[in-house]
Amino acid sequence: MKETGDNRKMVKTRFAPSPTGRMHVGNLRTALYAYLIAKHEGGNFMLRIEDTDQERFMEGALEIIYHTLDETGLKHDEGPDKDGGVGPYVQSERNTQGIYLKYAKQLIAQGDAYYCFCDKERLESLSANVGGKEIHMYDKHCLHLPKEEIEKNLAAGKPYVIRINMPTEGTTTFHDEIYGNITVENAELDDMILIKSDGFPTYNFANVVDDHLMGITHVVRGNEYLSSAPKYNRLYEAFGWEVPVYVHCPLITNEEHQKLSKRSGHSSYEDLIDQGFLTEAIVNFVALLGWSPVDDREIFTLAELVEAFDYHRISKSPAVFDMTKLKWMNGEYIKQMDDEAFFEKAFPYLKRVLHKEYDFRKIASMVKTRIETFPDIPELIDFFEQVPEYDVSMYTHKKMKTNQETSLEVLKEILPILEEQEDYSNDALFGLLSAYVKEKGCKNGYVMWPIRTAVSGKQMTPAGATEILEIIGKDETIARIKAAIEKLGH
Ligand code: GLU
């Protein structure tokens, strides 16, 4: 095991999602980096469900979390479904056990936290507008309540929250592995709420208590938590607990450099799957959103990422979600798929546009190296079903030295030859057309271009003329050539 600051401890990271919706790309990256850090060090990767915000809970979100971790291969060593001795792993269950209240009360006893009974109106009257921004700074009013009043309020069941008692002087310095040291004036730190009036802990409190109790050595999360991190350090200090290593990951933006949001249409893992991307490509791509290896290498399996991942190489600058790159990467993964697996995934897309009885396997193998995502398939092959409307100018090709007249002549000459031919295998057809080319004393393209155009109506096809003829067969070939002659004849 490598040195980790405290080399007696096994590295332990956690993924701590809130079950509030789809698996955002940022969440997936957090999970991946946490997994990679743990596995790179031979450590433990834990799953904790942070469901203390009951209002944001979404039905089905838990299934999404488990399903995504399972599909992407980010196997957790411990979690709600796999006891590792520090459970429960679901915060609402931990709350039922009184874990958070116990620690909040410890802080109250130490003078580091206090009950606050202020009502909404009073709290609202405290917000100040600083530079156009609403700032809510609690004024420590309840810190000074006499003991008897606190007890009276509690006995009367008056709603309360528990707040941290932040020092009003001095500074707090916080270290992040990526962003370095960050120092803030304590006077700027709000007496944040630890326990809410509904009895649940805030994220701010629960994450500190849990990370400590569950033995987390490295905290990996998005940089939206960076500004709160000094507050967490105050908590660690008040408890006398060792601060974990912090790894805050950079923001992910779209190509317009705005925060990746639902509106971009590809902000979650499910979105990307729905768009036909492969899990392996998504994982590989997400790994590079803010992290880069020592060399320029871009294609990594999960196991190779584990080997190469060094969190010190995570960047501070926002990572741009480059769709072009993801598509390219997906294409690379498609090329590596074995033929059977590829066919299975491609089949529904073939079926979408092809209703004739063609050899689907042959068509699939034609497109395998030519697509970036599966939804690219229909457009590439729809001509097999029917020749689309096309302009006769397509027969004019400078390099092939063809134009409408030469094409018409070739098609007219080739038609009877094709009518006579029985064997429509690619090899036989190629031999047949090559003989014609030879006899005519022209270039291959001079003959192949008009034929391919006639049977496909497309500038670009995933296969050459004879391969297309083999797929569509004799009757269809003859019909298409005749239609082209007619089209050119006018
Ligand atoms: N529950 C938090 C979220 O889903 C996780 C933050 C963390 O990893 O500490 O955003």
mmCIF file of N, CA and C in Angstrom, residues 241-366:
data_model
loop_
_atom_site.group_PDB
_atom_site.id
_atom_site.type_symbol
_atom_site.label_atom_id
_atom_site.label_comp_id
_atom_site.label_asym_id
_atom_site.label_seq_id
_atom_site.Cartn_x
_atom_site.Cartn_y
_atom_site.Cartn_z
ATOM 1 N N TRP A 241 -11.491 15.211 16.040
ATOM 2 C CA TRP A 241 -11.335 14.135 15.063
ATOM 3 C C TRP A 241 -10.334 14.519 13.973
ATOM 4 N N GLU A 242 -9.718 13.519 13.417
ATOM 5 C CA GLU A 242 -8.769 13.756 12.335
ATOM 6 C C GLU A 242 -9.518 14.136 11.044
ATOM 7 N N VAL A 243 -9.049 15.193 10.413
ATOM 8 C CA VAL A 243 -9.695 15.649 9.173
ATOM 9 C C VAL A 243 -9.295 14.704 8.033
ATOM 10 N N PRO A 244 -10.248 14.258 7.220
ATOM 11 C CA PRO A 244 -9.870 13.360 6.106
ATOM 12 C C PRO A 244 -9.156 14.133 4.998
ATOM 13 N N VAL A 245 -8.609 13.404 4.059
ATOM 14 C CA VAL A 245 -8.010 14.038 2.880
ATOM 15 C C VAL A 245 -9.179 14.484 1.998
ATOM 16 N N TYR A 246 -9.152 15.729 1.579
ATOM 17 C CA TYR A 246 -10.237 16.231 0.731
ATOM 18 C C TYR A 246 -9.837 16.287 -0.730
ATOM 19 N N VAL A 247 -10.684 15.771 -1.554
ATOM 20 C CA VAL A 247 -10.457 15.830 -3.001
ATOM 21 C C VAL A 247 -11.733 16.390 -3.625
ATOM 22 N N HIS A 248 -11.727 17.684 -3.871
ATOM 23 C CA HIS A 248 -12.899 18.291 -4.516
ATOM 24 C C HIS A 248 -12.655 18.342 -6.023
ATOM 25 N N CYS A 249 -13.640 17.873 -6.761
ATOM 26 C CA CYS A 249 -13.469 17.759 -8.215
ATOM 27 C C CYS A 249 -14.015 19.001 -8.922
ATOM 28 N N PRO A 250 -13.409 19.351 -10.054
ATOM 29 C CA PRO A 250 -13.827 20.579 -10.732
ATOM 30 C C PRO A 250 -15.240 20.493 -11.311
ATOM 31 N N LEU A 251 -15.749 21.654 -11.557
ATOM 32 C CA LEU A 251 -17.067 21.787 -12.181
ATOM 33 C C LEU A 251 -17.054 21.134 -13.565
ATOM 34 N N ILE A 252 -18.205 20.605 -13.968
ATOM 35 C CA ILE A 252 -18.318 20.093 -15.342
ATOM 36 C C ILE A 252 -19.228 21.058 -16.101
ATOM 37 N N THR A 253 -18.747 21.535 -17.234
ATOM 38 C CA THR A 253 -19.558 22.483 -18.009
ATOM 39 C C THR A 253 -19.922 21.894 -19.370
ATOM 40 N N ASN A 254 -20.894 22.524 -20.003
ATOM 41 C CA ASN A 254 -21.188 22.141 -21.382
ATOM 42 C C ASN A 254 -20.206 22.887 -22.304
ATOM 43 N N GLU A 255 -20.381 22.728 -23.607
ATOM 44 C CA GLU A 255 -19.409 23.349 -24.508
ATOM 45 C C GLU A 255 -19.491 24.873 -24.521
ATOM 46 N N GLU A 256 -20.604 25.398 -23.992
ATOM 47 C CA GLU A 256 -20.734 26.863 -23.884
ATOM 48 C C GLU A 256 -20.203 27.356 -22.541
ATOM 49 N N HIS A 257 -19.542 26.473 -21.837
ATOM 50 C CA HIS A 257 -18.940 26.787 -20.542
ATOM 51 C C HIS A 257 -19.953 27.144 -19.462
ATOM 52 N N GLN A 258 -21.158 26.609 -19.616
ATOM 53 C CA GLN A 258 -22.137 26.762 -18.537
ATOM 54 C C GLN A 258 -22.227 25.432 -17.804
ATOM 55 N N LYS A 259 -22.615 25.556 -16.554
ATOM 56 C CA LYS A 259 -22.741 24.340 -15.735
ATOM 57 C C LYS A 259 -23.646 23.332 -16.459
ATOM 58 N N LEU A 260 -23.201 22.093 -16.477
ATOM 59 C CA LEU A 260 -23.991 21.050 -17.152
ATOM 60 C C LEU A 260 -25.326 20.901 -16.425
ATOM 61 N N SER A 261 -26.401 21.095 -17.139
ATOM 62 C CA SER A 261 -27.691 21.003 -16.466
ATOM 63 C C SER A 261 -28.602 20.060 -17.235
ATOM 64 N N LYS A 262 -29.731 19.771 -16.627
ATOM 65 C CA LYS A 262 -30.690 18.859 -17.242
ATOM 66 C C LYS A 262 -31.038 19.293 -18.663
ATOM 67 N N ARG A 263 -31.088 20.608 -18.841
ATOM 68 C CA ARG A 263 -31.487 21.130 -20.140
ATOM 69 C C ARG A 263 -30.533 20.730 -21.273
ATOM 70 N N SER A 264 -29.282 20.463 -20.916
ATOM 71 C CA SER A 264 -28.327 20.103 -21.967
ATOM 72 C C SER A 264 -28.681 18.736 -22.586
ATOM 73 N N GLY A 265 -29.531 17.977 -21.882
ATOM 74 C CA GLY A 265 -30.029 16.723 -22.463
ATOM 75 C C GLY A 265 -29.087 15.544 -22.329
ATOM 76 N N HIS A 266 -27.899 15.783 -21.832
ATOM 77 C CA HIS A 266 -27.000 14.648 -21.628
ATOM 78 C C HIS A 266 -26.309 14.771 -20.276
ATOM 79 N N SER A 267 -27.050 15.229 -19.292
ATOM 80 C CA SER A 267 -26.425 15.482 -18.003
ATOM 81 C C SER A 267 -26.404 14.265 -17.085
ATOM 82 N N SER A 268 -27.124 13.223 -17.454
ATOM 83 C CA SER A 268 -27.106 12.061 -16.567
ATOM 84 C C SER A 268 -26.658 10.804 -17.311
ATOM 85 N N TYR A 269 -26.258 9.827 -16.518
ATOM 86 C CA TYR A 269 -25.841 8.546 -17.067
ATOM 87 C C TYR A 269 -26.970 7.936 -17.901
ATOM 88 N N GLU A 270 -28.203 8.023 -17.390
ATOM 89 C CA GLU A 270 -29.343 7.458 -18.110
ATOM 90 C C GLU A 270 -29.556 8.157 -19.447
ATOM 91 N N ASP A 271 -29.377 9.481 -19.463
ATOM 92 C CA ASP A 271 -29.506 10.223 -20.728
ATOM 93 C C ASP A 271 -28.549 9.632 -21.764
ATOM 94 N N LEU A 272 -27.320 9.411 -21.321
ATOM 95 C CA LEU A 272 -26.289 8.943 -22.255
ATOM 96 C C LEU A 272 -26.584 7.525 -22.736
ATOM 97 N N ILE A 273 -27.066 6.714 -21.827
ATOM 98 C CA ILE A 273 -27.455 5.353 -22.220
ATOM 99 C C ILE A 273 -28.605 5.429 -23.225
ATOM 100 N N ASP A 274 -29.587 6.298 -22.925
ATOM 101 C CA ASP A 274 -30.726 6.447 -23.839
ATOM 102 C C ASP A 274 -30.268 6.909 -25.222
ATOM 103 N N GLN A 275 -29.174 7.675 -25.249
ATOM 104 C CA GLN A 275 -28.673 8.158 -26.537
ATOM 105 C C GLN A 275 -27.786 7.125 -27.238
ATOM 106 N N GLY A 276 -27.673 5.975 -26.639
ATOM 107 C CA GLY A 276 -26.976 4.881 -27.320
ATOM 108 C C GLY A 276 -25.498 4.767 -27.010
ATOM 109 N N PHE A 277 -25.035 5.450 -25.965
ATOM 110 C CA PHE A 277 -23.617 5.311 -25.629
ATOM 111 C C PHE A 277 -23.395 4.043 -24.812
ATOM 112 N N LEU A 278 -22.201 3.503 -24.942
ATOM 113 C CA LEU A 278 -21.856 2.276 -24.225
ATOM 114 C C LEU A 278 -21.337 2.617 -22.832
ATOM 115 N N THR A 279 -21.714 1.787 -21.880
ATOM 116 C CA THR A 279 -21.295 2.022 -20.498
ATOM 117 C C THR A 279 -19.780 2.202 -20.385
ATOM 118 N N GLU A 280 -19.028 1.325 -21.034
ATOM 119 C CA GLU A 280 -17.557 1.386 -20.926
ATOM 120 C C GLU A 280 -17.022 2.714 -21.455
ATOM 121 N N ALA A 281 -17.634 3.198 -22.536
ATOM 122 C CA ALA A 281 -17.182 4.462 -23.112
ATOM 123 C C ALA A 281 -17.540 5.619 -22.183
ATOM 124 N N ILE A 282 -18.715 5.544 -21.580
ATOM 125 C CA ILE A 282 -19.133 6.611 -20.662
ATOM 126 C C ILE A 282 -18.167 6.668 -19.478
ATOM 127 N N VAL A 283 -17.862 5.511 -18.926
ATOM 128 C CA VAL A 283 -16.961 5.469 -17.765
ATOM 129 C C VAL A 283 -15.593 6.040 -18.144
ATOM 130 N N ASN A 284 -15.078 5.613 -19.278
ATOM 131 C CA ASN A 284 -13.785 6.094 -19.753
ATOM 132 C C ASN A 284 -13.814 7.620 -19.949
ATOM 133 N N PHE A 285 -14.874 8.089 -20.566
ATOM 134 C CA PHE A 285 -15.014 9.519 -20.837
ATOM 135 C C PHE A 285 -15.121 10.330 -19.541
ATOM 136 N N VAL A 286 -15.943 9.831 -18.632
ATOM 137 C CA VAL A 286 -16.166 10.537 -17.371
ATOM 138 C C VAL A 286 -14.861 10.601 -16.555
ATOM 139 N N ALA A 287 -14.053 9.557 -16.649
ATOM 140 C CA ALA A 287 -12.771 9.559 -15.922
ATOM 141 C C ALA A 287 -11.904 10.737 -16.357
ATOM 142 N N LEU A 288 -12.028 11.103 -17.617
ATOM 143 C CA LEU A 288 -11.171 12.162 -18.153
ATOM 144 C C LEU A 288 -11.789 13.557 -17.999
ATOM 145 N N LEU A 289 -12.924 13.630 -17.310
ATOM 146 C CA LEU A 289 -13.542 14.934 -17.051
ATOM 147 C C LEU A 289 -12.878 15.551 -15.822
ATOM 148 N N GLY A 290 -11.684 16.067 -16.020
ATOM 149 C CA GLY A 290 -11.002 16.690 -14.886
ATOM 150 C C GLY A 290 -9.753 15.956 -14.449
ATOM 151 N N TRP A 291 -9.569 14.759 -14.963
ATOM 152 C CA TRP A 291 -8.341 14.033 -14.637
ATOM 153 C C TRP A 291 -7.633 13.686 -15.935
ATOM 154 N N SER A 292 -6.298 13.691 -15.894
ATOM 155 C CA SER A 292 -5.573 13.241 -17.081
ATOM 156 C C SER A 292 -4.397 12.387 -16.658
ATOM 157 N N PRO A 293 -4.073 11.391 -17.466
ATOM 158 C CA PRO A 293 -2.923 10.545 -17.122
ATOM 159 C C PRO A 293 -1.615 11.256 -17.467
ATOM 160 N N VAL A 294 -0.506 10.643 -17.133
ATOM 161 C CA VAL A 294 0.785 11.280 -17.407
ATOM 162 C C VAL A 294 1.065 11.400 -18.903
ATOM 163 N N ASP A 295 0.534 10.459 -19.678
ATOM 164 C CA ASP A 295 0.745 10.553 -21.127
ATOM 165 C C ASP A 295 -0.563 10.990 -21.792
ATOM 166 N N ASP A 296 -0.607 10.924 -23.114
ATOM 167 C CA ASP A 296 -1.797 11.400 -23.815
ATOM 168 C C ASP A 296 -2.845 10.315 -24.018
ATOM 169 N N ARG A 297 -2.614 9.219 -23.381
ATOM 170 C CA ARG A 297 -3.521 8.098 -23.587
ATOM 171 C C ARG A 297 -4.962 8.476 -23.247
ATOM 172 N N GLU A 298 -5.900 7.948 -24.047
ATOM 173 C CA GLU A 298 -7.301 8.304 -23.816
ATOM 174 C C GLU A 298 -8.209 7.109 -23.578
ATOM 175 N N ILE A 299 -7.802 5.954 -24.064
ATOM 176 C CA ILE A 299 -8.676 4.785 -23.922
ATOM 177 C C ILE A 299 -8.204 3.930 -22.751
ATOM 178 N N PHE A 300 -9.101 3.780 -21.782
ATOM 179 C CA PHE A 300 -8.793 3.009 -20.575
ATOM 180 C C PHE A 300 -9.966 2.116 -20.187
ATOM 181 N N THR A 301 -9.680 0.893 -19.857
ATOM 182 C CA THR A 301 -10.717 0.083 -19.221
ATOM 183 C C THR A 301 -10.744 0.499 -17.752
ATOM 184 N N LEU A 302 -11.752 0.040 -17.043
ATOM 185 C CA LEU A 302 -11.841 0.380 -15.624
ATOM 186 C C LEU A 302 -10.602 -0.118 -14.869
ATOM 187 N N ALA A 303 -10.177 -1.321 -15.195
ATOM 188 C CA ALA A 303 -9.000 -1.884 -14.516
ATOM 189 C C ALA A 303 -7.752 -1.048 -14.822
ATOM 190 N N GLU A 304 -7.666 -0.561 -16.048
ATOM 191 C CA GLU A 304 -6.510 0.268 -16.405
ATOM 192 C C GLU A 304 -6.575 1.625 -15.711
ATOM 193 N N LEU A 305 -7.782 2.108 -15.500
ATOM 194 C CA LEU A 305 -7.936 3.366 -14.762
ATOM 195 C C LEU A 305 -7.472 3.195 -13.319
ATOM 196 N N VAL A 306 -7.855 2.075 -12.733
ATOM 197 C CA VAL A 306 -7.441 1.796 -11.354
ATOM 198 C C VAL A 306 -5.914 1.870 -11.265
ATOM 199 N N GLU A 307 -5.285 1.284 -12.230
ATOM 200 C CA GLU A 307 -3.823 1.236 -12.267
ATOM 201 C C GLU A 307 -3.227 2.650 -12.435
ATOM 202 N N ALA A 308 -3.810 3.416 -13.334
ATOM 203 C CA ALA A 308 -3.198 4.702 -13.716
ATOM 204 C C ALA A 308 -3.634 5.872 -12.840
ATOM 205 N N PHE A 309 -4.725 5.708 -12.102
ATOM 206 C CA PHE A 309 -5.322 6.886 -11.457
ATOM 207 C C PHE A 309 -4.482 7.442 -10.312
ATOM 208 N N ASP A 310 -4.139 8.711 -10.457
ATOM 209 C CA ASP A 310 -3.439 9.413 -9.393
ATOM 210 C C ASP A 310 -4.222 10.697 -9.162
ATOM 211 N N TYR A 311 -4.856 10.797 -8.010
ATOM 212 C CA TYR A 311 -5.769 11.930 -7.812
ATOM 213 C C TYR A 311 -5.062 13.272 -7.786
ATOM 214 N N HIS A 312 -3.768 13.251 -7.601
ATOM 215 C CA HIS A 312 -3.033 14.524 -7.626
ATOM 216 C C HIS A 312 -3.074 15.159 -9.006
ATOM 217 N N ARG A 313 -3.428 14.364 -9.993
ATOM 218 C CA ARG A 313 -3.487 14.886 -11.361
ATOM 219 C C ARG A 313 -4.888 15.379 -11.748
ATOM 220 N N ILE A 314 -5.772 15.472 -10.760
ATOM 221 C CA ILE A 314 -7.093 16.074 -11.047
ATOM 222 C C ILE A 314 -6.874 17.579 -11.165
ATOM 223 N N SER A 315 -7.574 18.163 -12.141
ATOM 224 C CA SER A 315 -7.354 19.589 -12.397
ATOM 225 C C SER A 315 -8.372 20.461 -11.671
ATOM 226 N N LYS A 316 -7.972 21.699 -11.410
ATOM 227 C CA LYS A 316 -8.879 22.668 -10.782
ATOM 228 C C LYS A 316 -9.829 23.264 -11.806
ATOM 229 N N SER A 317 -9.357 23.372 -13.040
ATOM 230 C CA SER A 317 -10.169 24.089 -14.023
ATOM 231 C C SER A 317 -11.380 23.275 -14.441
ATOM 232 N N PRO A 318 -12.453 23.989 -14.751
ATOM 233 C CA PRO A 318 -13.675 23.287 -15.142
ATOM 234 C C PRO A 318 -13.422 22.314 -16.295
ATOM 235 N N ALA A 319 -14.092 21.189 -16.234
ATOM 236 C CA ALA A 319 -13.947 20.191 -17.295
ATOM 237 C C ALA A 319 -15.093 20.385 -18.280
ATOM 238 N N VAL A 320 -14.757 20.442 -19.547
ATOM 239 C CA VAL A 320 -15.796 20.646 -20.560
ATOM 240 C C VAL A 320 -16.297 19.293 -21.069
ATOM 241 N N PHE A 321 -17.590 19.146 -21.050
ATOM 242 C CA PHE A 321 -18.195 17.926 -21.578
ATOM 243 C C PHE A 321 -18.206 18.040 -23.097
ATOM 244 N N ASP A 322 -17.260 17.368 -23.731
ATOM 245 C CA ASP A 322 -17.068 17.499 -25.171
ATOM 246 C C ASP A 322 -17.765 16.315 -25.869
ATOM 247 N N MET A 323 -18.935 16.604 -26.399
ATOM 248 C CA MET A 323 -19.754 15.562 -27.021
ATOM 249 C C MET A 323 -19.020 14.884 -28.180
ATOM 250 N N THR A 324 -18.274 15.681 -28.949
ATOM 251 C CA THR A 324 -17.552 15.126 -30.089
ATOM 252 C C THR A 324 -16.566 14.060 -29.611
ATOM 253 N N LYS A 325 -15.938 14.352 -28.502
ATOM 254 C CA LYS A 325 -14.966 13.406 -27.966
ATOM 255 C C LYS A 325 -15.657 12.139 -27.441
ATOM 256 N N LEU A 326 -16.769 12.328 -26.768
ATOM 257 C CA LEU A 326 -17.495 11.154 -26.275
ATOM 258 C C LEU A 326 -17.932 10.263 -27.438
ATOM 259 N N LYS A 327 -18.383 10.910 -28.513
ATOM 260 C CA LYS A 327 -18.833 10.126 -29.673
ATOM 261 C C LYS A 327 -17.667 9.356 -30.273
ATOM 262 N N TRP A 328 -16.550 10.039 -30.409
ATOM 263 C CA TRP A 328 -15.362 9.380 -30.951
ATOM 264 C C TRP A 328 -14.990 8.174 -30.077
ATOM 265 N N MET A 329 -14.986 8.423 -28.782
ATOM 266 C CA MET A 329 -14.598 7.365 -27.850
ATOM 267 C C MET A 329 -15.562 6.186 -27.939
ATOM 268 N N ASN A 330 -16.833 6.508 -28.039
ATOM 269 C CA ASN A 330 -17.837 5.451 -28.145
ATOM 270 C C ASN A 330 -17.589 4.613 -29.404
ATOM 271 N N GLY A 331 -17.245 5.304 -30.492
ATOM 272 C CA GLY A 331 -16.926 4.609 -31.742
ATOM 273 C C GLY A 331 -15.762 3.651 -31.553
ATOM 274 N N GLU A 332 -14.777 4.079 -30.791
ATOM 275 C CA GLU A 332 -13.623 3.213 -30.534
ATOM 276 C C GLU A 332 -14.050 1.960 -29.764
ATOM 277 N N TYR A 333 -14.943 2.152 -28.806
ATOM 278 C CA TYR A 333 -15.432 1.001 -28.033
ATOM 279 C C TYR A 333 -16.294 0.086 -28.886
ATOM 280 N N ILE A 334 -17.043 0.685 -29.787
ATOM 281 C CA ILE A 334 -17.878 -0.138 -30.674
ATOM 282 C C ILE A 334 -16.980 -1.031 -31.535
ATOM 283 N N LYS A 335 -15.922 -0.438 -32.060
ATOM 284 C CA LYS A 335 -15.000 -1.225 -32.904
ATOM 285 C C LYS A 335 -14.420 -2.420 -32.151
ATOM 286 N N GLN A 336 -14.232 -2.237 -30.853
ATOM 287 C CA GLN A 336 -13.637 -3.324 -30.062
ATOM 288 C C GLN A 336 -14.639 -4.397 -29.636
ATOM 289 N N MET A 337 -15.920 -4.133 -29.848
ATOM 290 C CA MET A 337 -16.933 -5.116 -29.393
ATOM 291 C C MET A 337 -16.811 -6.410 -30.193
ATOM 292 N N ASP A 338 -17.144 -7.528 -29.555
ATOM 293 C CA ASP A 338 -17.122 -8.730 -30.383
ATOM 294 C C ASP A 338 -18.388 -8.748 -31.239
ATOM 295 N N ASP A 339 -18.309 -9.432 -32.373
ATOM 296 C CA ASP A 339 -19.353 -9.328 -33.387
ATOM 297 C C ASP A 339 -20.740 -9.697 -32.869
ATOM 298 N N GLU A 340 -20.788 -10.691 -32.019
ATOM 299 C CA GLU A 340 -22.082 -11.143 -31.534
ATOM 300 C C GLU A 340 -22.724 -10.084 -30.638
ATOM 301 N N ALA A 341 -21.915 -9.545 -29.736
ATOM 302 C CA ALA A 341 -22.422 -8.511 -28.823
ATOM 303 C C ALA A 341 -22.847 -7.289 -29.625
ATOM 304 N N PHE A 342 -22.060 -6.967 -30.647
ATOM 305 C CA PHE A 342 -22.395 -5.821 -31.477
ATOM 306 C C PHE A 342 -23.725 -6.058 -32.180
ATOM 307 N N PHE A 343 -23.872 -7.240 -32.733
ATOM 308 C CA PHE A 343 -25.090 -7.540 -33.482
ATOM 309 C C PHE A 343 -26.328 -7.424 -32.589
ATOM 310 N N GLU A 344 -26.184 -7.923 -31.390
ATOM 311 C CA GLU A 344 -27.319 -7.867 -30.465
ATOM 312 C C GLU A 344 -27.758 -6.431 -30.196
ATOM 313 N N LYS A 345 -26.769 -5.556 -30.004
ATOM 314 C CA LYS A 345 -27.101 -4.152 -29.724
ATOM 315 C C LYS A 345 -27.570 -3.431 -30.974
ATOM 316 N N ALA A 346 -27.031 -3.837 -32.123
ATOM 317 C CA ALA A 346 -27.358 -3.139 -33.368
ATOM 318 C C ALA A 346 -28.722 -3.555 -33.915
ATOM 319 N N PHE A 347 -29.114 -4.778 -33.594
ATOM 320 C CA PHE A 347 -30.319 -5.345 -34.191
ATOM 321 C C PHE A 347 -31.569 -4.451 -34.117
ATOM 322 N N PRO A 348 -31.889 -3.925 -32.942
ATOM 323 C CA PRO A 348 -33.097 -3.081 -32.898
ATOM 324 C C PRO A 348 -33.022 -1.872 -33.833
ATOM 325 N N TYR A 349 -31.820 -1.369 -34.038
ATOM 326 C CA TYR A 349 -31.665 -0.198 -34.920
ATOM 327 C C TYR A 349 -31.792 -0.601 -36.391
ATOM 328 N N LEU A 350 -31.358 -1.812 -36.702
ATOM 329 C CA LEU A 350 -31.501 -2.321 -38.070
ATOM 330 C C LEU A 350 -32.985 -2.526 -38.346
ATOM 331 N N LYS A 351 -33.624 -3.110 -37.381
ATOM 332 C CA LYS A 351 -35.036 -3.465 -37.481
ATOM 333 C C LYS A 351 -35.911 -2.223 -37.690
ATOM 334 N N ARG A 352 -35.416 -1.120 -37.158
ATOM 335 C CA ARG A 352 -36.192 0.111 -37.227
ATOM 336 C C ARG A 352 -36.459 0.542 -38.674
ATOM 337 N N VAL A 353 -35.491 0.288 -39.562
ATOM 338 C CA VAL A 353 -35.672 0.746 -40.950
ATOM 339 C C VAL A 353 -35.701 -0.376 -41.985
ATOM 340 N N LEU A 354 -35.286 -1.556 -41.584
ATOM 341 C CA LEU A 354 -35.250 -2.641 -42.569
ATOM 342 C C LEU A 354 -36.377 -3.640 -42.330
ATOM 343 N N HIS A 355 -37.220 -3.800 -43.342
ATOM 344 C CA HIS A 355 -38.321 -4.757 -43.210
ATOM 345 C C HIS A 355 -38.189 -5.892 -44.216
ATOM 346 N N LYS A 356 -37.312 -5.695 -45.183
ATOM 347 C CA LYS A 356 -37.100 -6.742 -46.173
ATOM 348 C C LYS A 356 -36.264 -7.862 -45.556
ATOM 349 N N GLU A 357 -36.274 -9.013 -46.212
ATOM 350 C CA GLU A 357 -35.542 -10.142 -45.632
ATOM 351 C C GLU A 357 -34.085 -10.156 -46.043
ATOM 352 N N TYR A 358 -33.336 -9.289 -45.450
ATOM 353 C CA TYR A 358 -31.911 -9.197 -45.769
ATOM 354 C C TYR A 358 -31.077 -9.943 -44.734
ATOM 355 N N ASP A 359 -29.794 -10.094 -45.069
ATOM 356 C CA ASP A 359 -28.865 -10.695 -44.127
ATOM 357 C C ASP A 359 -28.426 -9.613 -43.137
ATOM 358 N N PHE A 360 -29.111 -9.548 -42.003
ATOM 359 C CA PHE A 360 -28.855 -8.493 -41.008
ATOM 360 C C PHE A 360 -27.438 -8.568 -40.450
ATOM 361 N N ARG A 361 -26.932 -9.772 -40.319
ATOM 362 C CA ARG A 361 -25.589 -9.900 -39.752
ATOM 363 C C ARG A 361 -24.552 -9.252 -40.661
ATOM 364 N N LYS A 362 -24.737 -9.445 -41.951
ATOM 365 C CA LYS A 362 -23.783 -8.839 -42.902
ATOM 366 C C LYS A 362 -23.881 -7.315 -42.851
ATOM 367 N N ILE A 363 -25.117 -6.826 -42.792
ATOM 368 C CA ILE A 363 -25.287 -5.370 -42.734
ATOM 369 C C ILE A 363 -24.664 -4.831 -41.451
ATOM 370 N N ALA A 364 -24.885 -5.562 -40.335
ATOM 371 C CA ALA A 364 -24.314 -5.118 -39.059
ATOM 372 C C ALA A 364 -22.798 -5.026 -39.156
ATOM 373 N N SER A 365 -22.178 -6.037 -39.768
ATOM 374 C CA SER A 365 -20.715 -6.002 -39.822
ATOM 375 C C SER A 365 -20.213 -4.871 -40.727
ATOM 376 N N MET A 366 -21.043 -4.442 -41.673
ATOM 377 C CA MET A 366 -20.651 -3.309 -42.526
ATOM 378 C C MET A 366 -20.592 -2.006 -41.741
#
